[in-house]
mmCIF file with all atom_site columns, C-alpha atoms in Angstrom:
data_model
loop_
_atom_site.group_PDB
_atom_site.id
_atom_site.type_symbol
_atom_site.label_atom_id
_atom_site.label_alt_id
_atom_site.label_comp_id
_atom_site.label_asym_id
_atom_site.label_entity_id
_atom_site.label_seq_id
_atom_site.pdbx_PDB_ins_code
_atom_site.Cartn_x
_atom_site.Cartn_y
_atom_site.Cartn_z
_atom_site.occupancy
_atom_site.B_iso_or_equiv
_atom_site.pdbx_formal_charge
_atom_site.auth_seq_id
_atom_site.auth_comp_id
_atom_site.auth_asym_id
_atom_site.auth_atom_id
_atom_site.pdbx_PDB_model_num
ATOM 1   C CA . MET A 1 1   ? -4.922  13.901  3.650   1.00 0.00 ? 263 MET A CA 1
ATOM 2   C CA . ALA A 1 2   ? -1.592  14.286  1.859   1.00 0.00 ? 264 ALA A CA 1
ATOM 3   C CA . LEU A 1 3   ? 0.527   11.248  0.445   1.00 0.00 ? 265 LEU A CA 1
ATOM 4   C CA . ASP A 1 4   ? 3.766   10.367  -0.601  1.00 0.00 ? 266 ASP A CA 1
ATOM 5   C CA . GLY A 1 5   ? 3.644   11.059  -4.034  1.00 0.00 ? 267 GLY A CA 1
ATOM 6   C CA . GLU A 1 6   ? 6.814   9.095   -5.104  1.00 0.00 ? 268 GLU A CA 1
ATOM 7   C CA . LYS A 1 7   ? 5.803   5.967   -3.671  1.00 0.00 ? 269 LYS A CA 1
ATOM 8   C CA . VAL A 1 8   ? 2.089   6.294   -5.221  1.00 0.00 ? 270 VAL A CA 1
ATOM 9   C CA . ARG A 1 9   ? 3.898   6.050   -8.534  1.00 0.00 ? 271 ARG A CA 1
ATOM 10  C CA . GLN A 1 10  ? 6.435   3.783   -7.815  1.00 0.00 ? 272 GLN A CA 1
ATOM 11  C CA . LEU A 1 11  ? 3.579   1.317   -6.534  1.00 0.00 ? 273 LEU A CA 1
ATOM 12  C CA . ARG A 1 12  ? 1.602   1.871   -9.227  1.00 0.00 ? 274 ARG A CA 1
ATOM 13  C CA . LEU A 1 13  ? 3.610   1.770   -11.310 1.00 0.00 ? 275 LEU A CA 1
ATOM 14  C CA . ALA A 1 14  ? 4.891   -1.955  -9.866  1.00 0.00 ? 276 ALA A CA 1
ATOM 15  C CA . LYS A 1 15  ? 1.329   -2.842  -10.399 1.00 0.00 ? 277 LYS A CA 1
ATOM 16  C CA . GLY A 1 16  ? 1.716   -1.865  -14.217 1.00 0.00 ? 278 GLY A CA 1
ATOM 17  C CA . ILE A 1 17  ? -1.093  0.255   -14.010 1.00 0.00 ? 279 ILE A CA 1
ATOM 18  C CA . SER A 1 18  ? -1.550  3.530   -15.295 1.00 0.00 ? 280 SER A CA 1
ATOM 19  C CA . GLN A 1 19  ? -3.314  6.783   -14.019 1.00 0.00 ? 281 GLN A CA 1
ATOM 20  C CA . GLU A 1 20  ? -5.812  6.020   -16.454 1.00 0.00 ? 282 GLU A CA 1
ATOM 21  C CA . ARG A 1 21  ? -6.861  2.524   -14.578 1.00 0.00 ? 283 ARG A CA 1
ATOM 22  C CA . LEU A 1 22  ? -5.695  3.591   -10.902 1.00 0.00 ? 284 LEU A CA 1
ATOM 23  C CA . ALA A 1 23  ? -7.876  6.487   -11.165 1.00 0.00 ? 285 ALA A CA 1
ATOM 24  C CA . LEU A 1 24  ? -10.543 3.872   -12.274 1.00 0.00 ? 286 LEU A CA 1
ATOM 25  C CA . LEU A 1 25  ? -9.941  1.611   -9.964  1.00 0.00 ? 287 LEU A CA 1
ATOM 26  C CA . CYS A 1 26  ? -10.626 4.135   -7.379  1.00 0.00 ? 288 CYS A CA 1
ATOM 27  C CA . ASN A 1 27  ? -14.027 5.734   -8.598  1.00 0.00 ? 289 ASN A CA 1
ATOM 28  C CA . VAL A 1 28  ? -11.645 9.044   -9.419  1.00 0.00 ? 290 VAL A CA 1
ATOM 29  C CA . ASN A 1 29  ? -10.754 11.009  -12.791 1.00 0.00 ? 291 ASN A CA 1
ATOM 30  C CA . LYS A 1 30  ? -7.192  10.810  -13.762 1.00 0.00 ? 292 LYS A CA 1
ATOM 31  C CA . ARG A 1 31  ? -6.261  14.123  -12.408 1.00 0.00 ? 293 ARG A CA 1
ATOM 32  C CA . THR A 1 32  ? -6.540  12.926  -9.243  1.00 0.00 ? 294 THR A CA 1
ATOM 33  C CA . VAL A 1 33  ? -4.058  10.144  -8.844  1.00 0.00 ? 295 VAL A CA 1
ATOM 34  C CA . GLN A 1 34  ? -2.016  13.282  -10.916 1.00 0.00 ? 296 GLN A CA 1
ATOM 35  C CA . ARG A 1 35  ? -2.260  15.288  -7.520  1.00 0.00 ? 297 ARG A CA 1
ATOM 36  C CA . ALA A 1 36  ? -1.631  12.646  -5.595  1.00 0.00 ? 298 ALA A CA 1
ATOM 37  C CA . GLU A 1 37  ? 1.517   11.736  -7.398  1.00 0.00 ? 299 GLU A CA 1
ATOM 38  C CA . THR A 1 38  ? 2.599   15.065  -6.846  1.00 0.00 ? 300 THR A CA 1
ATOM 39  C CA . GLY A 1 39  ? 2.154   15.235  -3.080  1.00 0.00 ? 301 GLY A CA 1
ATOM 40  C CA . ALA A 1 40  ? -1.259  17.483  -3.285  1.00 0.00 ? 302 ALA A CA 1
ATOM 41  C CA . SER A 1 41  ? -3.478  16.508  -0.284  1.00 0.00 ? 303 SER A CA 1
ATOM 42  C CA . VAL A 1 42  ? -6.649  14.389  -1.306  1.00 0.00 ? 304 VAL A CA 1
ATOM 43  C CA . ALA A 1 43  ? -9.933  13.509  1.079   1.00 0.00 ? 305 ALA A CA 1
ATOM 44  C CA . LEU A 1 44  ? -9.302  10.563  3.669   1.00 0.00 ? 306 LEU A CA 1
ATOM 45  C CA . GLU A 1 45  ? -11.667 8.748   1.408   1.00 0.00 ? 307 GLU A CA 1
ATOM 46  C CA . THR A 1 46  ? -10.090 8.821   -1.766  1.00 0.00 ? 308 THR A CA 1
ATOM 47  C CA . ALA A 1 47  ? -6.514  8.190   0.358   1.00 0.00 ? 309 ALA A CA 1
ATOM 48  C CA . ALA A 1 48  ? -8.026  5.408   1.585   1.00 0.00 ? 310 ALA A CA 1
ATOM 49  C CA . PHE A 1 49  ? -9.306  3.692   -1.635  1.00 0.00 ? 311 PHE A CA 1
ATOM 50  C CA . ILE A 1 50  ? -5.699  4.520   -3.224  1.00 0.00 ? 312 ILE A CA 1
ATOM 51  C CA . ALA A 1 51  ? -3.848  2.583   -0.811  1.00 0.00 ? 313 ALA A CA 1
ATOM 52  C CA . GLU A 1 52  ? -6.826  -0.416  -1.580  1.00 0.00 ? 314 GLU A CA 1
ATOM 53  C CA . ALA A 1 53  ? -5.819  -0.138  -5.701  1.00 0.00 ? 315 ALA A CA 1
ATOM 54  C CA . LEU A 1 54  ? -2.425  -0.266  -4.985  1.00 0.00 ? 316 LEU A CA 1
ATOM 55  C CA . SER A 1 55  ? -2.644  -3.246  -1.836  1.00 0.00 ? 317 SER A CA 1
ATOM 56  C CA . VAL A 1 56  ? -0.915  -1.264  1.027   1.00 0.00 ? 318 VAL A CA 1
ATOM 57  C CA . PRO A 1 57  ? -2.502  0.089   4.402   1.00 0.00 ? 319 PRO A CA 1
ATOM 58  C CA . ALA A 1 58  ? -3.370  3.955   4.198   1.00 0.00 ? 320 ALA A CA 1
ATOM 59  C CA . LEU A 1 59  ? -0.554  5.291   7.147   1.00 0.00 ? 321 LEU A CA 1
ATOM 60  C CA . SER A 1 60  ? 2.124   3.910   4.408   1.00 0.00 ? 322 SER A CA 1
ATOM 61  C CA . LEU A 1 61  ? 0.922   6.509   1.597   1.00 0.00 ? 323 LEU A CA 1
ATOM 62  C CA . ARG A 1 62  ? 1.141   9.095   3.885   1.00 0.00 ? 324 ARG A CA 1
ATOM 63  C CA . ALA A 1 63  ? 3.559   11.958  3.399   1.00 0.00 ? 325 ALA A CA 1
ATOM 64  C CA . LEU A 1 64  ? 6.540   11.964  5.629   1.00 0.00 ? 326 LEU A CA 1
ATOM 65  C CA . GLN A 1 65  ? 5.855   15.760  7.160   1.00 0.00 ? 327 GLN A CA 1
ATOM 66  C CA . GLN A 1 66  ? 2.704   14.406  8.020   1.00 0.00 ? 328 GLN A CA 1
ATOM 67  C CA . ILE A 1 67  ? 3.263   12.162  9.986   1.00 0.00 ? 329 ILE A CA 1
ATOM 68  C CA . GLN A 1 68  ? 6.389   14.112  11.268  1.00 0.00 ? 330 GLN A CA 1
ATOM 69  C CA . THR A 1 69  ? 3.772   17.178  12.416  1.00 0.00 ? 331 THR A CA 1
ATOM 70  C CA . ASN A 1 70  ? 1.099   14.975  13.734  1.00 0.00 ? 332 ASN A CA 1
ATOM 71  C CA . PRO A 1 71  ? 2.559   12.141  15.524  1.00 0.00 ? 333 PRO A CA 1
ATOM 72  C CA . GLU A 1 72  ? -0.403  10.717  17.371  1.00 0.00 ? 334 GLU A CA 1
ATOM 73  C CA . GLN A 1 73  ? -0.968  9.588   13.511  1.00 0.00 ? 335 GLN A CA 1
ATOM 74  C CA . ARG A 1 74  ? 1.870   7.416   14.199  1.00 0.00 ? 336 ARG A CA 1
ATOM 75  C CA . ALA A 1 75  ? 1.144   4.488   15.562  1.00 0.00 ? 337 ALA A CA 1
ATOM 76  C CA . ALA A 1 76  ? 2.514   1.211   14.202  1.00 0.00 ? 338 ALA A CA 1
ATOM 77  C CA . GLY A 1 77  ? -0.944  -1.197  12.645  1.00 0.00 ? 339 GLY A CA 1
ATOM 78  C CA . GLU A 1 78  ? -2.822  2.151   12.102  1.00 0.00 ? 340 GLU A CA 1
ATOM 79  C CA . VAL A 1 79  ? -5.775  1.300   9.842   1.00 0.00 ? 341 VAL A CA 1
ATOM 80  C CA . ILE A 1 80  ? -7.818  4.227   8.968   1.00 0.00 ? 342 ILE A CA 1
ATOM 81  C CA . LEU A 1 81  ? -11.647 3.862   8.002   1.00 0.00 ? 343 LEU A CA 1
ATOM 82  C CA . VAL A 1 82  ? -13.987 5.687   5.903   1.00 0.00 ? 344 VAL A CA 1
ATOM 83  C CA . PRO A 1 83  ? -17.410 6.866   5.515   1.00 0.00 ? 345 PRO A CA 1
ATOM 84  C CA . VAL A 1 84  ? -18.283 5.250   1.832   1.00 0.00 ? 346 VAL A CA 1
ATOM 85  C CA . ASN A 1 85  ? -21.478 6.629   0.241   1.00 0.00 ? 347 ASN A CA 1
ATOM 86  C CA . SER A 1 86  ? -21.012 3.508   -2.636  1.00 0.00 ? 348 SER A CA 1
ATOM 87  C CA . GLY A 1 87  ? -22.659 0.303   -2.649  1.00 0.00 ? 349 GLY A CA 1
ATOM 88  C CA . ARG A 1 88  ? -20.212 -1.184  -4.779  1.00 0.00 ? 350 ARG A CA 1
ATOM 89  C CA . ARG A 1 89  ? -16.948 -0.512  -3.349  1.00 0.00 ? 351 ARG A CA 1
ATOM 90  C CA . ILE A 1 90  ? -18.877 -1.793  0.155   1.00 0.00 ? 352 ILE A CA 1
ATOM 91  C CA . VAL A 1 91  ? -20.199 -4.876  -1.813  1.00 0.00 ? 353 VAL A CA 1
ATOM 92  C CA . ASP A 1 92  ? -17.565 -5.433  -3.673  1.00 0.00 ? 354 ASP A CA 1
ATOM 93  C CA . ALA A 1 93  ? -14.592 -5.201  -0.267  1.00 0.00 ? 355 ALA A CA 1
ATOM 94  C CA . ILE A 1 94  ? -16.599 -7.621  1.454   1.00 0.00 ? 356 ILE A CA 1
ATOM 95  C CA . ARG A 1 95  ? -17.369 -10.218 -1.050  1.00 0.00 ? 357 ARG A CA 1
ATOM 96  C CA . LEU A 1 96  ? -13.643 -10.246 -2.101  1.00 0.00 ? 358 LEU A CA 1
ATOM 97  C CA . SER A 1 97  ? -12.369 -10.303 0.972   1.00 0.00 ? 359 SER A CA 1
ATOM 98  C CA . PHE A 1 98  ? -10.091 -13.505 3.069   1.00 0.00 ? 360 PHE A CA 1
ATOM 99  C CA . GLU A 1 99  ? -12.237 -11.623 5.992   1.00 0.00 ? 361 GLU A CA 1
ATOM 100 C CA . THR A 1 100 ? -14.670 -9.142  6.814   1.00 0.00 ? 362 THR A CA 1
ATOM 101 C CA . LYS A 1 101 ? -15.483 -7.952  10.520  1.00 0.00 ? 363 LYS A CA 1
ATOM 102 C CA . LEU A 1 102 ? -18.706 -6.126  10.520  1.00 0.00 ? 364 LEU A CA 1
ATOM 103 C CA . THR A 1 103 ? -18.893 -4.476  13.786  1.00 0.00 ? 365 THR A CA 1
ATOM 104 C CA . PHE A 1 104 ? -22.558 -2.282  14.610  1.00 0.00 ? 366 PHE A CA 1
ATOM 105 C CA . GLU A 1 105 ? -21.415 0.609   16.706  1.00 0.00 ? 367 GLU A CA 1
ATOM 106 C CA . VAL A 1 106 ? -24.957 2.364   17.474  1.00 0.00 ? 368 VAL A CA 1
ATOM 107 C CA . GLU A 1 107 ? -27.663 2.105   20.326  1.00 0.00 ? 369 GLU A CA 1
ATOM 108 C CA . PRO A 1 108 ? -30.611 1.162   18.696  1.00 0.00 ? 370 PRO A CA 1
ATOM 109 C CA . THR A 1 109 ? -33.476 2.948   18.960  1.00 0.00 ? 371 THR A CA 1
ATOM 110 C CA . ARG A 1 110 ? -37.655 2.641   17.724  1.00 0.00 ? 372 ARG A CA 1
ATOM 111 C CA . ASP A 1 111 ? -36.065 4.688   15.199  1.00 0.00 ? 373 ASP A CA 1
ATOM 112 C CA . ASN A 1 112 ? -33.212 3.421   13.684  1.00 0.00 ? 374 ASN A CA 1
ATOM 113 C CA . VAL A 1 113 ? -33.875 -0.346  14.268  1.00 0.00 ? 375 VAL A CA 1
ATOM 114 C CA . ASN A 1 114 ? -35.775 -1.013  10.999  1.00 0.00 ? 376 ASN A CA 1
ATOM 115 C CA . LEU A 1 115 ? -32.725 0.871   8.869   1.00 0.00 ? 377 LEU A CA 1
ATOM 116 C CA . LEU A 1 116 ? -30.115 -1.471  10.918  1.00 0.00 ? 378 LEU A CA 1
ATOM 117 C CA . GLY A 1 117 ? -31.604 -4.303  10.382  1.00 0.00 ? 379 GLY A CA 1
ATOM 118 C CA . LYS A 1 118 ? -32.358 -3.605  6.870   1.00 0.00 ? 380 LYS A CA 1
ATOM 119 C CA . ILE A 1 119 ? -28.801 -2.937  6.633   1.00 0.00 ? 381 ILE A CA 1
ATOM 120 C CA . ALA A 1 120 ? -27.504 -6.176  8.202   1.00 0.00 ? 382 ALA A CA 1
ATOM 121 C CA . GLU A 1 121 ? -29.570 -8.192  6.176   1.00 0.00 ? 383 GLU A CA 1
ATOM 122 C CA . LEU A 1 122 ? -27.340 -6.884  3.243   1.00 0.00 ? 384 LEU A CA 1
ATOM 123 C CA . LEU A 1 123 ? -24.707 -7.407  4.365   1.00 0.00 ? 385 LEU A CA 1
ATOM 124 C CA . GLU A 1 124 ? -23.913 -10.394 7.027   1.00 0.00 ? 386 GLU A CA 1
ATOM 125 C CA . PRO A 1 125 ? -25.029 -12.896 3.572   1.00 0.00 ? 387 PRO A CA 1
ATOM 126 C CA . MET A 1 126 ? -21.922 -11.862 2.263   1.00 0.00 ? 388 MET A CA 1
ATOM 127 C CA . VAL A 1 127 ? -19.734 -11.854 4.700   1.00 0.00 ? 389 VAL A CA 1
ATOM 128 C CA . PRO A 1 128 ? -16.809 -14.189 3.806   1.00 0.00 ? 390 PRO A CA 1
ATOM 129 C CA . ASN A 1 129 ? -16.715 -18.145 5.806   1.00 0.00 ? 391 ASN A CA 1
ATOM 130 C CA . ILE A 1 130 ? -13.362 -19.440 4.448   1.00 0.00 ? 392 ILE A CA 1
ATOM 131 C CA . TRP A 1 131 ? -14.304 -22.830 6.233   1.00 0.00 ? 393 TRP A CA 1
ATOM 132 C CA . ALA A 1 132 ? -18.164 -23.158 4.011   1.00 0.00 ? 394 ALA A CA 1
ATOM 133 C CA . ASP A 1 133 ? -17.559 -25.808 2.126   1.00 0.00 ? 395 ASP A CA 1
ATOM 134 C CA . PRO A 1 134 ? -17.484 -25.166 -1.448  1.00 0.00 ? 396 PRO A CA 1
ATOM 135 C CA . HIS A 1 135 ? -21.147 -25.733 -2.471  1.00 0.00 ? 397 HIS A CA 1
ATOM 136 C CA . ASP A 1 136 ? -22.324 -23.711 0.948   1.00 0.00 ? 398 ASP A CA 1
ATOM 137 C CA . GLU A 1 137 ? -20.033 -20.241 -0.302  1.00 0.00 ? 399 GLU A CA 1
ATOM 138 C CA . TYR A 1 138 ? -21.741 -17.600 -1.057  1.00 0.00 ? 400 TYR A CA 1
ATOM 139 C CA . ASN A 1 139 ? -21.447 -17.100 -4.800  1.00 0.00 ? 401 ASN A CA 1
ATOM 140 C CA . PRO A 1 140 ? -24.073 -14.764 -6.045  1.00 0.00 ? 402 PRO A CA 1
ATOM 141 C CA . THR A 1 141 ? -23.878 -14.058 -10.177 1.00 0.00 ? 403 THR A CA 1
ATOM 142 C CA . TYR A 1 142 ? -23.055 -10.881 -11.570 1.00 0.00 ? 404 TYR A CA 1
ATOM 143 C CA . ALA A 1 143 ? -26.337 -9.547  -11.438 1.00 0.00 ? 405 ALA A CA 1
ATOM 144 C CA . GLU A 1 144 ? -26.973 -10.971 -8.075  1.00 0.00 ? 406 GLU A CA 1
ATOM 145 C CA . VAL A 1 145 ? -24.123 -8.828  -6.765  1.00 0.00 ? 407 VAL A CA 1
ATOM 146 C CA . ILE A 1 146 ? -25.107 -5.440  -9.267  1.00 0.00 ? 408 ILE A CA 1
ATOM 147 C CA . GLN A 1 147 ? -28.961 -6.367  -7.041  1.00 0.00 ? 409 GLN A CA 1
ATOM 148 C CA . LYS A 1 148 ? -26.902 -5.686  -4.125  1.00 0.00 ? 410 LYS A CA 1
ATOM 149 C CA . GLN A 1 149 ? -24.893 -2.990  -4.553  1.00 0.00 ? 411 GLN A CA 1
ATOM 150 C CA . ALA A 1 150 ? -28.270 -1.258  -5.990  1.00 0.00 ? 412 ALA A CA 1
ATOM 151 C CA . ASP A 1 151 ? -30.093 -2.282  -3.031  1.00 0.00 ? 413 ASP A CA 1
ATOM 152 C CA . VAL A 1 152 ? -27.042 -0.999  -0.126  1.00 0.00 ? 414 VAL A CA 1
ATOM 153 C CA . ASN A 1 153 ? -26.846 2.071   -2.241  1.00 0.00 ? 415 ASN A CA 1
ATOM 154 C CA . GLU A 1 154 ? -30.675 2.971   -1.633  1.00 0.00 ? 416 GLU A CA 1
ATOM 155 C CA . ILE A 1 155 ? -30.400 2.298   2.230   1.00 0.00 ? 417 ILE A CA 1
ATOM 156 C CA . LEU A 1 156 ? -27.485 4.767   2.447   1.00 0.00 ? 418 LEU A CA 1
ATOM 157 C CA . PRO A 1 157 ? -28.898 8.252   2.112   1.00 0.00 ? 419 PRO A CA 1
ATOM 158 C CA . THR A 1 158 ? -31.335 7.219   4.639   1.00 0.00 ? 420 THR A CA 1
ATOM 159 C CA . LEU A 1 159 ? -28.979 6.006   7.135   1.00 0.00 ? 421 LEU A CA 1
ATOM 160 C CA . ALA A 1 160 ? -26.701 9.227   6.403   1.00 0.00 ? 422 ALA A CA 1
ATOM 161 C CA . ALA A 1 161 ? -30.145 11.453  6.837   1.00 0.00 ? 423 ALA A CA 1
ATOM 162 C CA . ILE A 1 162 ? -30.467 10.235  10.603  1.00 0.00 ? 424 ILE A CA 1
ATOM 163 C CA . GLY A 1 163 ? -26.509 10.697  11.434  1.00 0.00 ? 425 GLY A CA 1
ATOM 164 C CA . ILE A 1 164 ? -25.601 7.192   10.398  1.00 0.00 ? 426 ILE A CA 1
ATOM 165 C CA . ASN A 1 165 ? -22.368 5.791   8.069   1.00 0.00 ? 427 ASN A CA 1
ATOM 166 C CA . VAL A 1 166 ? -21.212 2.885   6.927   1.00 0.00 ? 428 VAL A CA 1
ATOM 167 C CA . PHE A 1 167 ? -17.284 3.351   7.645   1.00 0.00 ? 429 PHE A CA 1
ATOM 168 C CA . LEU A 1 168 ? -14.343 0.773   5.748   1.00 0.00 ? 430 LEU A CA 1
ATOM 169 C CA . GLY A 1 169 ? -10.789 -0.086  6.454   1.00 0.00 ? 431 GLY A CA 1
ATOM 170 C CA . ALA A 1 170 ? -8.944  -3.026  4.959   1.00 0.00 ? 432 ALA A CA 1
ATOM 171 C CA . TYR A 1 171 ? -5.679  -4.572  6.047   1.00 0.00 ? 433 TYR A CA 1
ATOM 172 C CA . THR A 1 172 ? -3.213  -7.512  4.898   1.00 0.00 ? 434 THR A CA 1
ATOM 173 C CA . ALA A 1 173 ? -2.596  -10.385 7.792   1.00 0.00 ? 435 ALA A CA 1
ATOM 174 C CA . SER A 1 174 ? -1.067  -13.685 7.617   1.00 0.00 ? 436 SER A CA 1
ATOM 175 C CA . ARG A 1 175 ? -3.802  -16.277 7.889   1.00 0.00 ? 437 ARG A CA 1
ATOM 176 C CA . GLN A 1 176 ? -3.710  -20.018 7.093   1.00 0.00 ? 438 GLN A CA 1
ATOM 177 C CA . HIS A 1 177 ? -5.807  -20.887 4.123   1.00 0.00 ? 439 HIS A CA 1
ATOM 178 C CA . PRO A 1 178 ? -8.215  -23.784 4.113   1.00 0.00 ? 440 PRO A CA 1
ATOM 179 C CA . ARG A 1 179 ? -7.266  -26.088 2.280   1.00 0.00 ? 441 ARG A CA 1
ATOM 180 C CA . TYR A 1 180 ? -10.505 -28.887 0.851   1.00 0.00 ? 442 TYR A CA 1
ATOM 181 C CA . ASP A 1 181 ? -10.551 -32.269 1.672   1.00 0.00 ? 443 ASP A CA 1
ATOM 182 C CA . MET A 1 182 ? -12.560 -34.183 -1.039  1.00 0.00 ? 444 MET A CA 1
ATOM 183 C CA . ASP A 1 183 ? -12.657 -37.649 0.190   1.00 0.00 ? 445 ASP A CA 1
ATOM 184 C CA . GLU A 1 184 ? -13.298 -36.106 3.774   1.00 0.00 ? 446 GLU A CA 1
ATOM 185 C CA . GLY A 1 185 ? -15.759 -33.864 2.643   1.00 0.00 ? 447 GLY A CA 1
ATOM 186 C CA . HIS A 1 186 ? -14.637 -30.703 3.912   1.00 0.00 ? 448 HIS A CA 1
ATOM 187 C CA . LYS A 1 187 ? -11.713 -27.949 4.889   1.00 0.00 ? 449 LYS A CA 1
ATOM 188 C CA . TYR A 1 188 ? -8.489  -28.393 7.071   1.00 0.00 ? 450 TYR A CA 1
ATOM 189 C CA . VAL A 1 189 ? -5.493  -26.831 8.091   1.00 0.00 ? 451 VAL A CA 1
ATOM 190 C CA . THR A 1 190 ? -2.526  -28.643 9.307   1.00 0.00 ? 452 THR A CA 1
ATOM 191 C CA . ASP A 1 191 ? 0.524   -27.538 11.240  1.00 0.00 ? 453 ASP A CA 1
ATOM 192 C CA . ARG A 1 192 ? 2.289   -27.651 7.923   1.00 0.00 ? 454 ARG A CA 1
ATOM 193 C CA . THR A 1 193 ? 0.031   -25.263 6.614   1.00 0.00 ? 455 THR A CA 1
ATOM 194 C CA . PRO A 1 194 ? 1.419   -22.421 5.496   1.00 0.00 ? 456 PRO A CA 1
ATOM 195 C CA . PHE A 1 195 ? 0.350   -18.366 6.744   1.00 0.00 ? 457 PHE A CA 1
ATOM 196 C CA . GLU A 1 196 ? -0.512  -15.982 3.475   1.00 0.00 ? 458 GLU A CA 1
ATOM 197 C CA . PRO A 1 197 ? -1.634  -12.531 3.323   1.00 0.00 ? 459 PRO A CA 1
ATOM 198 C CA . ALA A 1 198 ? -4.921  -11.780 3.496   1.00 0.00 ? 460 ALA A CA 1
ATOM 199 C CA . GLU A 1 199 ? -7.149  -9.319  3.109   1.00 0.00 ? 461 GLU A CA 1
ATOM 200 C CA . ILE A 1 200 ? -9.070  -8.352  5.938   1.00 0.00 ? 462 ILE A CA 1
ATOM 201 C CA . VAL A 1 201 ? -12.607 -5.829  5.241   1.00 0.00 ? 463 VAL A CA 1
ATOM 202 C CA . LEU A 1 202 ? -13.423 -3.608  8.652   1.00 0.00 ? 464 LEU A CA 1
ATOM 203 C CA . VAL A 1 203 ? -16.939 -2.419  8.514   1.00 0.00 ? 465 VAL A CA 1
ATOM 204 C CA . VAL A 1 204 ? -18.162 -0.339  10.800  1.00 0.00 ? 466 VAL A CA 1
ATOM 205 C CA . ILE A 1 205 ? -21.595 1.305   11.338  1.00 0.00 ? 467 ILE A CA 1
ATOM 206 C CA . SER A 1 206 ? -21.544 3.473   13.267  1.00 0.00 ? 468 SER A CA 1
ATOM 207 C CA . ASP A 1 207 ? -22.905 6.941   14.539  1.00 0.00 ? 469 ASP A CA 1
ATOM 208 C CA . THR A 1 208 ? -19.912 9.698   15.646  1.00 0.00 ? 470 THR A CA 1
ATOM 209 C CA . THR A 1 209 ? -19.635 12.353  14.245  1.00 0.00 ? 471 THR A CA 1
ATOM 210 C CA . ALA A 1 210 ? -15.482 11.767  13.354  1.00 0.00 ? 472 ALA A CA 1
ATOM 211 C CA . SER A 1 211 ? -14.618 12.412  10.078  1.00 0.00 ? 473 SER A CA 1
ATOM 212 C CA . HIS A 1 212 ? -13.145 9.382   10.346  1.00 0.00 ? 474 HIS A CA 1
ATOM 213 C CA . LEU A 1 213 ? -12.168 6.076   12.472  1.00 0.00 ? 475 LEU A CA 1
ATOM 214 C CA . VAL A 1 214 ? -9.336  4.612   13.700  1.00 0.00 ? 476 VAL A CA 1
ATOM 215 C CA . ARG A 1 215 ? -8.502  0.988   14.059  1.00 0.00 ? 477 ARG A CA 1
ATOM 216 C CA . ARG A 1 216 ? -4.949  -0.836  15.621  1.00 0.00 ? 478 ARG A CA 1
ATOM 217 C CA . PRO A 1 217 ? -5.507  -4.651  14.864  1.00 0.00 ? 479 PRO A CA 1
ATOM 218 C CA . ALA A 1 218 ? -2.894  -6.879  16.739  1.00 0.00 ? 480 ALA A CA 1
ATOM 219 C CA . ASP A 1 219 ? -2.806  -8.989  13.408  1.00 0.00 ? 481 ASP A CA 1
ATOM 220 C CA . MET A 1 220 ? -1.713  -6.474  10.997  1.00 0.00 ? 482 MET A CA 1
ATOM 221 C CA . VAL A 1 221 ? 1.178   -7.178  8.753   1.00 0.00 ? 483 VAL A CA 1
ATOM 222 C CA . ASP A 1 222 ? 3.180   -4.183  7.776   1.00 0.00 ? 484 ASP A CA 1
ATOM 223 C CA . ASP A 1 223 ? 5.422   -5.225  5.274   1.00 0.00 ? 485 ASP A CA 1
ATOM 224 C CA . ILE A 1 224 ? 3.888   -6.519  1.990   1.00 0.00 ? 486 ILE A CA 1
ATOM 225 C CA . PRO A 1 225 ? 5.190   -8.536  -0.429  1.00 0.00 ? 487 PRO A CA 1
ATOM 226 C CA . PHE A 1 226 ? 4.876   -7.632  -4.285  1.00 0.00 ? 488 PHE A CA 1
#
């Protein structure tokens, strides 16, 4: 996938991060970031990680030439989900999101039901609940996070061996962020609660043979303030 190299560079500079730092955030080497900033093609997964690190939709980073020669990929509000083989990325994306939409697009069978149940048990507890009281929120220690990442890493190759992948994508939506009322003991929003940008993560467990998935959420915000 060819990126708009100058846009990648400008977004990186606007965030005040170096090529080395961006490479670290994306789990790639510095040369890959340099190639992306020259407009050279990078893997779909790498493009998605760069977009995630720069807090923009992956679609917005595509090179103009690629968009013009692939009109079917120009749909407004498009979110690309790519297969991810890193437990760290999956776990961190879910637990640091404002909202995660976890979907299983696999027909359960006797051969895969145990694995599907295991990955569900690993991921579901981390899905944020914005209405949870502070004492009920999922706040794992770093040691627990590392263990969760290792557990996910352990099951990913087994899933892949039977043709099942975990696809990951993210977009920005406008949401009212609940406030906690200490007197009443619960969270709330009112008509005057402002709408703010929120990171929405899409996780799809699928047995599709496609290289990536495309979703077009109705609540996607294309213009992200910096």
